[in-house]
Short mmCIF file of C-alpha atoms and ligand atoms in Angstrom, two decimals:
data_model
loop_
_atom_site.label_atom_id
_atom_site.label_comp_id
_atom_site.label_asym_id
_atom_site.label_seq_id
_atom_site.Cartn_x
_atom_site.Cartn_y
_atom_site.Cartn_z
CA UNK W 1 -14.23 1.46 -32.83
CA UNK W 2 -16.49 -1.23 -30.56
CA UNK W 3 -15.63 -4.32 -30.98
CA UNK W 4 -16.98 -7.43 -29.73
CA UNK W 5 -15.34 -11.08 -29.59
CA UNK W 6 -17.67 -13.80 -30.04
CA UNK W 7 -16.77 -16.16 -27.32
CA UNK W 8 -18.15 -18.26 -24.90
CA UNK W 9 -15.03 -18.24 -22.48
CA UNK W 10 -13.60 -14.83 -21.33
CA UNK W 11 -10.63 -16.55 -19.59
CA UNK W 12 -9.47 -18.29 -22.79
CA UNK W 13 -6.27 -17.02 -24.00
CA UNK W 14 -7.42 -16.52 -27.62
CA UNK W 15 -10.57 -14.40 -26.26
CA UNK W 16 -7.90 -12.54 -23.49
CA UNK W 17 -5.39 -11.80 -26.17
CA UNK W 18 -7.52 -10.30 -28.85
CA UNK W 19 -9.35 -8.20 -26.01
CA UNK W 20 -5.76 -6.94 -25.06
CA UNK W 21 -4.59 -6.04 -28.59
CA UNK W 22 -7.94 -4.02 -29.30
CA UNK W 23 -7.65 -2.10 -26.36
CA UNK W 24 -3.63 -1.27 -26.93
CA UNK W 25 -5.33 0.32 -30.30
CA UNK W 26 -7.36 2.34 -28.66
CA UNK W 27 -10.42 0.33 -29.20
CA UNK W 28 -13.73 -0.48 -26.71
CA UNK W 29 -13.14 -4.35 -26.87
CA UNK W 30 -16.75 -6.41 -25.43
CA UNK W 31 -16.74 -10.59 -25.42
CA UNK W 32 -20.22 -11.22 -26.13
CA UNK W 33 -20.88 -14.91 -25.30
CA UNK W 34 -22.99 -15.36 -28.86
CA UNK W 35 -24.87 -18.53 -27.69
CA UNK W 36 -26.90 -15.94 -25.06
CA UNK W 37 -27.84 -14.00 -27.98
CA UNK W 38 -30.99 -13.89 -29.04
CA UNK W 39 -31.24 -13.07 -32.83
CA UNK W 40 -34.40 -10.87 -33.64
CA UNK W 41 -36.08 -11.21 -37.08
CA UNK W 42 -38.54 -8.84 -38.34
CA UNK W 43 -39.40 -7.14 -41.81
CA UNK W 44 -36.80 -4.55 -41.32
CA UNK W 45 -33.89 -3.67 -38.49
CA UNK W 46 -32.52 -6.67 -37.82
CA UNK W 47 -30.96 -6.58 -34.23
CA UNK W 48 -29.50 -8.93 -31.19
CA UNK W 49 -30.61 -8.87 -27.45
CA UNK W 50 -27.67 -9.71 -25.45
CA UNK W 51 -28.00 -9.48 -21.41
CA UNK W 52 -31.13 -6.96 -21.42
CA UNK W 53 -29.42 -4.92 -23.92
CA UNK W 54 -30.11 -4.43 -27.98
CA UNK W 55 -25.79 -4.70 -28.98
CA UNK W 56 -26.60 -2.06 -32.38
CA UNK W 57 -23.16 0.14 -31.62
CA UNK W 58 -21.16 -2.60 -32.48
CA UNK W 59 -18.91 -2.11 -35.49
CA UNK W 60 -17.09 -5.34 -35.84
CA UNK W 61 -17.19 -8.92 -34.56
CA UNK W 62 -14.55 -11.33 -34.51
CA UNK W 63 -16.08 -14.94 -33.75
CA UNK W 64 -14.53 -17.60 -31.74
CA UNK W 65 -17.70 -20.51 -32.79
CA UNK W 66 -16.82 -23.56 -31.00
CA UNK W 67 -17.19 -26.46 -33.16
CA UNK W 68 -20.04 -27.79 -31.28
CA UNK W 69 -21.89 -24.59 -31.37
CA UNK W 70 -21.50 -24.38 -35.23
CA UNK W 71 -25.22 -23.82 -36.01
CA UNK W 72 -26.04 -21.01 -33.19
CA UNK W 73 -22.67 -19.44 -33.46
CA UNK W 74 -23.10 -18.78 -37.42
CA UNK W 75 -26.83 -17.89 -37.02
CA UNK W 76 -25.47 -15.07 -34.63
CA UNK W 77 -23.06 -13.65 -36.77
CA UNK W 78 -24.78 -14.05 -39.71
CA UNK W 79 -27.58 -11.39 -37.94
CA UNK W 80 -24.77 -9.23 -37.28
CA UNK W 81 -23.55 -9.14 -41.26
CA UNK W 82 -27.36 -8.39 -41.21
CA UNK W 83 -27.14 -5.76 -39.48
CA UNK W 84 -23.72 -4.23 -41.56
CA UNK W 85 -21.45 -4.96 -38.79
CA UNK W 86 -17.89 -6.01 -40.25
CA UNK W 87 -17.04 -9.88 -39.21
CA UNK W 88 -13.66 -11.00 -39.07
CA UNK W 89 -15.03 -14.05 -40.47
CA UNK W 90 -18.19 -14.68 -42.75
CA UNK W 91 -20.73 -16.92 -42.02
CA UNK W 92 -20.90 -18.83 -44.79
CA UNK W 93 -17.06 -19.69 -45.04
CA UNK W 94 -17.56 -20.05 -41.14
CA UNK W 95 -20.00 -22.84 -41.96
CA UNK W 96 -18.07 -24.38 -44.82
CA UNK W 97 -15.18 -24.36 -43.18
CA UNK W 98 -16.67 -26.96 -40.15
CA UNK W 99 -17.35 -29.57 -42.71
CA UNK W 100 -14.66 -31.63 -43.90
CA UNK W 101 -15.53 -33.73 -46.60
CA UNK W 102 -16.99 -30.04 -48.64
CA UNK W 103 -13.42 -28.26 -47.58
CA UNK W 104 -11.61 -30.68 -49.15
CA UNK W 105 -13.73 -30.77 -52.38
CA UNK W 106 -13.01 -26.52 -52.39
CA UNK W 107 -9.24 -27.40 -51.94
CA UNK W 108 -9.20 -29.63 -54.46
CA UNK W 109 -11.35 -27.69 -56.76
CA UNK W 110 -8.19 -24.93 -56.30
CA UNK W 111 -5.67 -27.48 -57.62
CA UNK W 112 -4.01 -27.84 -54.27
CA UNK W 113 -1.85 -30.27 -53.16
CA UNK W 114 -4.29 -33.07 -50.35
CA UNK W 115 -4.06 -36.20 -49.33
CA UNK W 116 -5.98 -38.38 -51.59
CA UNK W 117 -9.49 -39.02 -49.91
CA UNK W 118 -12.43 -41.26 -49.90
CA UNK W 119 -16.08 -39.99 -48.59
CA UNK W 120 -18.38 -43.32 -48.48
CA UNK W 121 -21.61 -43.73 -47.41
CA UNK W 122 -20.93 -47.86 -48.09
CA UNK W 123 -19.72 -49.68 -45.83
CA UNK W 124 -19.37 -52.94 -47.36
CA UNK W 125 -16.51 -52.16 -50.26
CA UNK W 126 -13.94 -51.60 -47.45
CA UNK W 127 -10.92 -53.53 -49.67
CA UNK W 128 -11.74 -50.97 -52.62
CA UNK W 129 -12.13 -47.96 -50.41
CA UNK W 130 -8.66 -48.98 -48.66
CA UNK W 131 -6.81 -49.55 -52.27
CA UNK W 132 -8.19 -46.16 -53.51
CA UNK W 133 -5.84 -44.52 -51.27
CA UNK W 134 -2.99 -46.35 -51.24
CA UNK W 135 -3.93 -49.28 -49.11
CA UNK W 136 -3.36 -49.55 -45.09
CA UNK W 137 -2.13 -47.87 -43.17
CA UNK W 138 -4.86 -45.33 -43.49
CA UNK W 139 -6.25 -42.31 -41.65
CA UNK W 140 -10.17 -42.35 -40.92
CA UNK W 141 -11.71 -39.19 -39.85
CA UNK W 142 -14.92 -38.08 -38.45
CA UNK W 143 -16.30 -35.14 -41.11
CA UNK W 144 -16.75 -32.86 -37.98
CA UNK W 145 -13.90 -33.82 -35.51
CA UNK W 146 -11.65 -31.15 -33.89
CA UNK W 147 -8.55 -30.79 -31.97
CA UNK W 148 -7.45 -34.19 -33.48
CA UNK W 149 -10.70 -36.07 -31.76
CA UNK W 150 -12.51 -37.95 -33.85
CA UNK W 151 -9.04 -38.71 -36.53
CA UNK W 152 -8.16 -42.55 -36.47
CA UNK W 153 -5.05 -44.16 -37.32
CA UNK W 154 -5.64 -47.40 -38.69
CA UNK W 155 -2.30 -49.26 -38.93
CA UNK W 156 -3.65 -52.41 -40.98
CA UNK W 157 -6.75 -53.72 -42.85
CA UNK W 158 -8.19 -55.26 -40.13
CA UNK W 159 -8.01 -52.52 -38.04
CA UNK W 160 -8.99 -50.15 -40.88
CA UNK W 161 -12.33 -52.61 -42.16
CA UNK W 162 -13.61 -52.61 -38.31
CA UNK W 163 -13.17 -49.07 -37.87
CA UNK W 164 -15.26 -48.03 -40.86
CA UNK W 165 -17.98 -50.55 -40.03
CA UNK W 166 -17.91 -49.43 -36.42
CA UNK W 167 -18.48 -45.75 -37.87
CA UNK W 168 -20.98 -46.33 -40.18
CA UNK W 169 -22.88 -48.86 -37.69
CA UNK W 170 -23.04 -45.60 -35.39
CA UNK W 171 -24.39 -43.18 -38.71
CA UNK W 172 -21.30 -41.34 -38.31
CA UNK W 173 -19.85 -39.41 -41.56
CA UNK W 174 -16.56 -40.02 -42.11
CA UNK W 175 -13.65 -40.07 -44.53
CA UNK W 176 -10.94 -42.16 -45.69
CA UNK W 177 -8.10 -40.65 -45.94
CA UNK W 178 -4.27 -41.55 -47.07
CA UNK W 179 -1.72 -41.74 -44.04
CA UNK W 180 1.62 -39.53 -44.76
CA UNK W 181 3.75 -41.47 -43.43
CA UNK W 182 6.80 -39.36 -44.43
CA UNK W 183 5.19 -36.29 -41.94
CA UNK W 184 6.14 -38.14 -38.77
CA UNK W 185 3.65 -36.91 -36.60
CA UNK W 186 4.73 -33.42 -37.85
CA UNK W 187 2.59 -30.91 -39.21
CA UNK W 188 2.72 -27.30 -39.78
CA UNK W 189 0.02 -24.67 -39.01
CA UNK W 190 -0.02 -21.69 -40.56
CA UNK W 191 -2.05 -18.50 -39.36
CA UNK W 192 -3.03 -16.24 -42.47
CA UNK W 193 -4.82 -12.97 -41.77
CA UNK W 194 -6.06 -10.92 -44.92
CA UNK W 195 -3.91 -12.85 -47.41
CA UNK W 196 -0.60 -13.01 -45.60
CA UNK W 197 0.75 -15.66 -43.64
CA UNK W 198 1.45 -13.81 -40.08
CA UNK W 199 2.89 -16.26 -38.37
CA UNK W 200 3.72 -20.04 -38.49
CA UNK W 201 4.60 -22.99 -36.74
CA UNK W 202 5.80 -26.88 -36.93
CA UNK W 203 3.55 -28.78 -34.20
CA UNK W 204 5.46 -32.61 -33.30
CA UNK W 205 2.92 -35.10 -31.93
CA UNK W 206 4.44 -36.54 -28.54
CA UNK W 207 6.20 -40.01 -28.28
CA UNK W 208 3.58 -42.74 -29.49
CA UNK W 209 1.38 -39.86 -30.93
CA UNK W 210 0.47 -39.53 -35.12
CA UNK W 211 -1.42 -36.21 -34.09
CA UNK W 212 0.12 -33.22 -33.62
CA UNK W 213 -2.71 -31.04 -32.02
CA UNK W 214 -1.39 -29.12 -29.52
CA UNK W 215 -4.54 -30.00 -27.55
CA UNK W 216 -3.01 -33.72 -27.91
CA UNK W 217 -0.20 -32.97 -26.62
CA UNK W 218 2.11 -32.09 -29.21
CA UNK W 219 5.02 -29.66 -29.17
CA UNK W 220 4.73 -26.43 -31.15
CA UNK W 221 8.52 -24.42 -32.77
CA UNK W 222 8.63 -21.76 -34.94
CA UNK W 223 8.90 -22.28 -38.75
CA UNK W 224 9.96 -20.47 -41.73
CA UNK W 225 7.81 -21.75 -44.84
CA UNK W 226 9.06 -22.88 -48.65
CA UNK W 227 7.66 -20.28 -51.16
CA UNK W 228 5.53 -23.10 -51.88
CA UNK W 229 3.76 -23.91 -48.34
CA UNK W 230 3.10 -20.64 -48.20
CA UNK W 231 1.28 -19.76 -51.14
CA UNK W 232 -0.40 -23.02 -50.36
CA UNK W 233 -1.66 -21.56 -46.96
CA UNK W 234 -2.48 -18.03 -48.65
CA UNK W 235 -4.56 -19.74 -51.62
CA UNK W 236 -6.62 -22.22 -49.06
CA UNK W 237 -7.53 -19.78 -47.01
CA UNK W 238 -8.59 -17.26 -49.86
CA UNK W 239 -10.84 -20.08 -51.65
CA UNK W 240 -12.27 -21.27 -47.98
CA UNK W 241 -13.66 -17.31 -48.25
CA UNK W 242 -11.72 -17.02 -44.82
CA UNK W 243 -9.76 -13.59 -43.83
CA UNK W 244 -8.55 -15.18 -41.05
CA UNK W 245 -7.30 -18.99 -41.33
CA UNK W 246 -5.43 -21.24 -39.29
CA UNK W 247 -4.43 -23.80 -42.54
CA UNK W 248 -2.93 -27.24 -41.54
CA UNK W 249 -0.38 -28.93 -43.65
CA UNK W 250 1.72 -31.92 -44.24
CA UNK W 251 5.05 -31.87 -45.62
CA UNK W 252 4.99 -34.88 -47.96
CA UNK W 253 7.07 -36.02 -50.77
CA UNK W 254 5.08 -34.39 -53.39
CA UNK W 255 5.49 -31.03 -51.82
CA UNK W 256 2.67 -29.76 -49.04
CA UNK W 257 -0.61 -30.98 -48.22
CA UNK W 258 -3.61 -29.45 -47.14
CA UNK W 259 -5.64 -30.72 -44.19
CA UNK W 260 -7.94 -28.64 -42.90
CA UNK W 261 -8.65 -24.96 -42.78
CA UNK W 262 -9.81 -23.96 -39.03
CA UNK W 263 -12.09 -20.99 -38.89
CA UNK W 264 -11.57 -20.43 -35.06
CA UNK W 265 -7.90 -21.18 -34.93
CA UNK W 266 -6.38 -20.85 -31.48
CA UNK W 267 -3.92 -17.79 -30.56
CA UNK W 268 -1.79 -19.45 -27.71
CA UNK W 269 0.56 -21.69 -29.68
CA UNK W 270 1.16 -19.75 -32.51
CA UNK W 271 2.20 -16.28 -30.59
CA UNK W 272 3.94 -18.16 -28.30
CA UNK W 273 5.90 -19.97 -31.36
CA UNK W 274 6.11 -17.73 -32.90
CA UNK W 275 6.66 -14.18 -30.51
CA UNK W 276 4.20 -12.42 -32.93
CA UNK W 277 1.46 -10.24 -31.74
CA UNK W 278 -1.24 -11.93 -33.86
CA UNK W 279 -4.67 -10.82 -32.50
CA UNK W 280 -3.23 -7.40 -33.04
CA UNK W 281 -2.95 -8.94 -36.68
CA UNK W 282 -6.47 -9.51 -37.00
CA UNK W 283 -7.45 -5.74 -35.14
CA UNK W 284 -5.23 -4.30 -37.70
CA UNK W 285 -7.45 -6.15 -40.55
CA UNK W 286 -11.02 -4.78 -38.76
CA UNK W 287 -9.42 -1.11 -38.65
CA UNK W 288 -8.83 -1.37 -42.31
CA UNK W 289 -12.16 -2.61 -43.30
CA UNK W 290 -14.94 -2.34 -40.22
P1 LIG R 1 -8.67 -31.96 -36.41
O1 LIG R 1 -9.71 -31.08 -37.02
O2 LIG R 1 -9.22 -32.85 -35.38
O3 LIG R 1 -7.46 -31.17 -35.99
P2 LIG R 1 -7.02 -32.89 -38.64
O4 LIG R 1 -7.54 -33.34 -39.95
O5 LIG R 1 -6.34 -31.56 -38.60
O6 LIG R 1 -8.24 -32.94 -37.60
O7 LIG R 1 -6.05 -34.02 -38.10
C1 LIG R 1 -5.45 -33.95 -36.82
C2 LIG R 1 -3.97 -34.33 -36.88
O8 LIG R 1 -3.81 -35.69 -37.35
C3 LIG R 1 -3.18 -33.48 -37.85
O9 LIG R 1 -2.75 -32.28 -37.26
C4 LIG R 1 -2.02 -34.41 -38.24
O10 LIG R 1 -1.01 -34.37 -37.26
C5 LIG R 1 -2.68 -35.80 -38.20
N1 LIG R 1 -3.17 -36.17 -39.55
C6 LIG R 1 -4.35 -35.84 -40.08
N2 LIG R 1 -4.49 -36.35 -41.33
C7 LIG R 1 -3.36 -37.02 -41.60
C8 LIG R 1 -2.90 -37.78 -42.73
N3 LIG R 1 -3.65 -37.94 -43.82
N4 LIG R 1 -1.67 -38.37 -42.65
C9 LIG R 1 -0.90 -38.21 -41.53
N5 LIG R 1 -1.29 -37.53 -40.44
C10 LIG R 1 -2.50 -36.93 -40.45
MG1 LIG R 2 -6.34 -29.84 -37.29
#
């Protein structure tokens, strides 16, 4: 099979690591940097120009879109689906997955477990905003942060009221979300590929830290999940319309909580967490489907 990995970066570890596995399977693995694609619309034969070459021997993509490159990325794999090449991930769940406020509304939708959540567009109401979800402190995030940018902590009302109205004065989305406290600046990740939970791991945010993003510095250890988390992780994923999911959750006192559902997650901290060969995870999922 040829396979190419959307990805900007061929010296990421992610991008490295799933090149590797394909190629231990016997695979012709390509990295195909998608945002120097150009996508090529006509009535019929939809194709993709990559580097003075038309990429139509392809037979599956697995994209690594960037949060930043949402739009492009998506456009470019959708033209592959176009063209009946097998994507790790769809476009549209690709897409819905980037947005936080409409991910949570899916989640919920599913019955499962969230922190309660605020979207406003008002700035004004900030005491009834903070006393819908419990009161301060409270978490405030941007709806398309990532890697834990763009997620404030805001430890009292003052802080909390100034924070939104800063936001807002800027146009920027956000929500308001309820802090769980009881986490501890712990939160678990776990990586499902085609409706099983391969792999997963507790990340620790470091001393002073509330998030736990490795990218923030926090400390990742292996974890075996409650019957419970883990159907939790397996049913996200499956209503995000994602085949492979990196789901983020926090152990509260009313069992686990959904966070987010990453459509790119990284490959670094969980196989080193964990010890298990996930990209060859996901290669095993395009040999039983591309
Ligand atoms: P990002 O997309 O930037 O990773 P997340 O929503 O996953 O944003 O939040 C980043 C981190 O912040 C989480 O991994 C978790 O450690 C912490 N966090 C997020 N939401 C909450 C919350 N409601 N209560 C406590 N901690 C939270
Ligand atoms: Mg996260």
């Amino acid at each position: 099979m040829k396979i190419a990995v959307l990805s900007r970066n061929t010296d990421l570890y992610s991008t490295q690591s799933l090149v590797k596995a394909g190629q231990e399977r016997g695979h012709e693995v390509v990295v195909v940097d998608h945002l120097k694609c150009n996508i090529i619309i006509e009535q019929k034969k939809p194709t993709v120009f990559y580097k003075g070459h038309y990429l139509n021997d392809i037979n599956a993509i697995i994209p690594r879109i960037g949060a930043s490159v949402t739009f492009y990325g998506s456009a470019v794999v959708r033209q592959f689906e176009m063209m009946k090449v097998f994507s790790a991930v769809e476009s549209q769940a690709l897409i819905r997955s980037r947005d936080k406020l409409r991910s949570l509304q899916v989640l919920s939708r599913a019955g499962l477990g969230l922190p309660k959540t605020v979207f406003t567009n008002y700035a004004k109401e900030t005491d009834e905003i903070l006393s819908e979800v419990g009161g301060a402190p409270v978490i405030i995030k941007l709806l398309e942060g990532t890697q834990g940018l763009g997620v404030v902590l805001a430890e009292n009302k003052k802080a909390a009221k100034s924070v939104i109205e800063a936001f807002h004065g800027l146009k920027a989305r956000i929500i308001v979300q309820e802090f769980i406290g009881e986490s501890k600046g712990s939160d678990i990740r776990a990586f499902v590929v085609d409706g099983e939970v391969v792999g997963a791991m507790k990340r620790t945010a470091k001393e002073g830290e509330f998030r736990s993003n490795l990218h923030r510095g926090g400390k990742a250890e292996i974890i075996k999940l409650t019957e419970e988390e883990e159907h939790s992780a397996i049913e996200a994923a499956r209503k995000m319309g994602l085949a492979v999911a990196g789901v983020d959750i926090l152990q509260s006192n009313r069992g686990p909580l959904i966070i987010e559902v990453n459509s790119s997650p990284g490959l670094e901290g969980i196989e080193k967490a964990t010890g298990v060969n996930v990209a060859g995870k996901i290669i095993q999922y395009l040999e039983r489907n591309a």
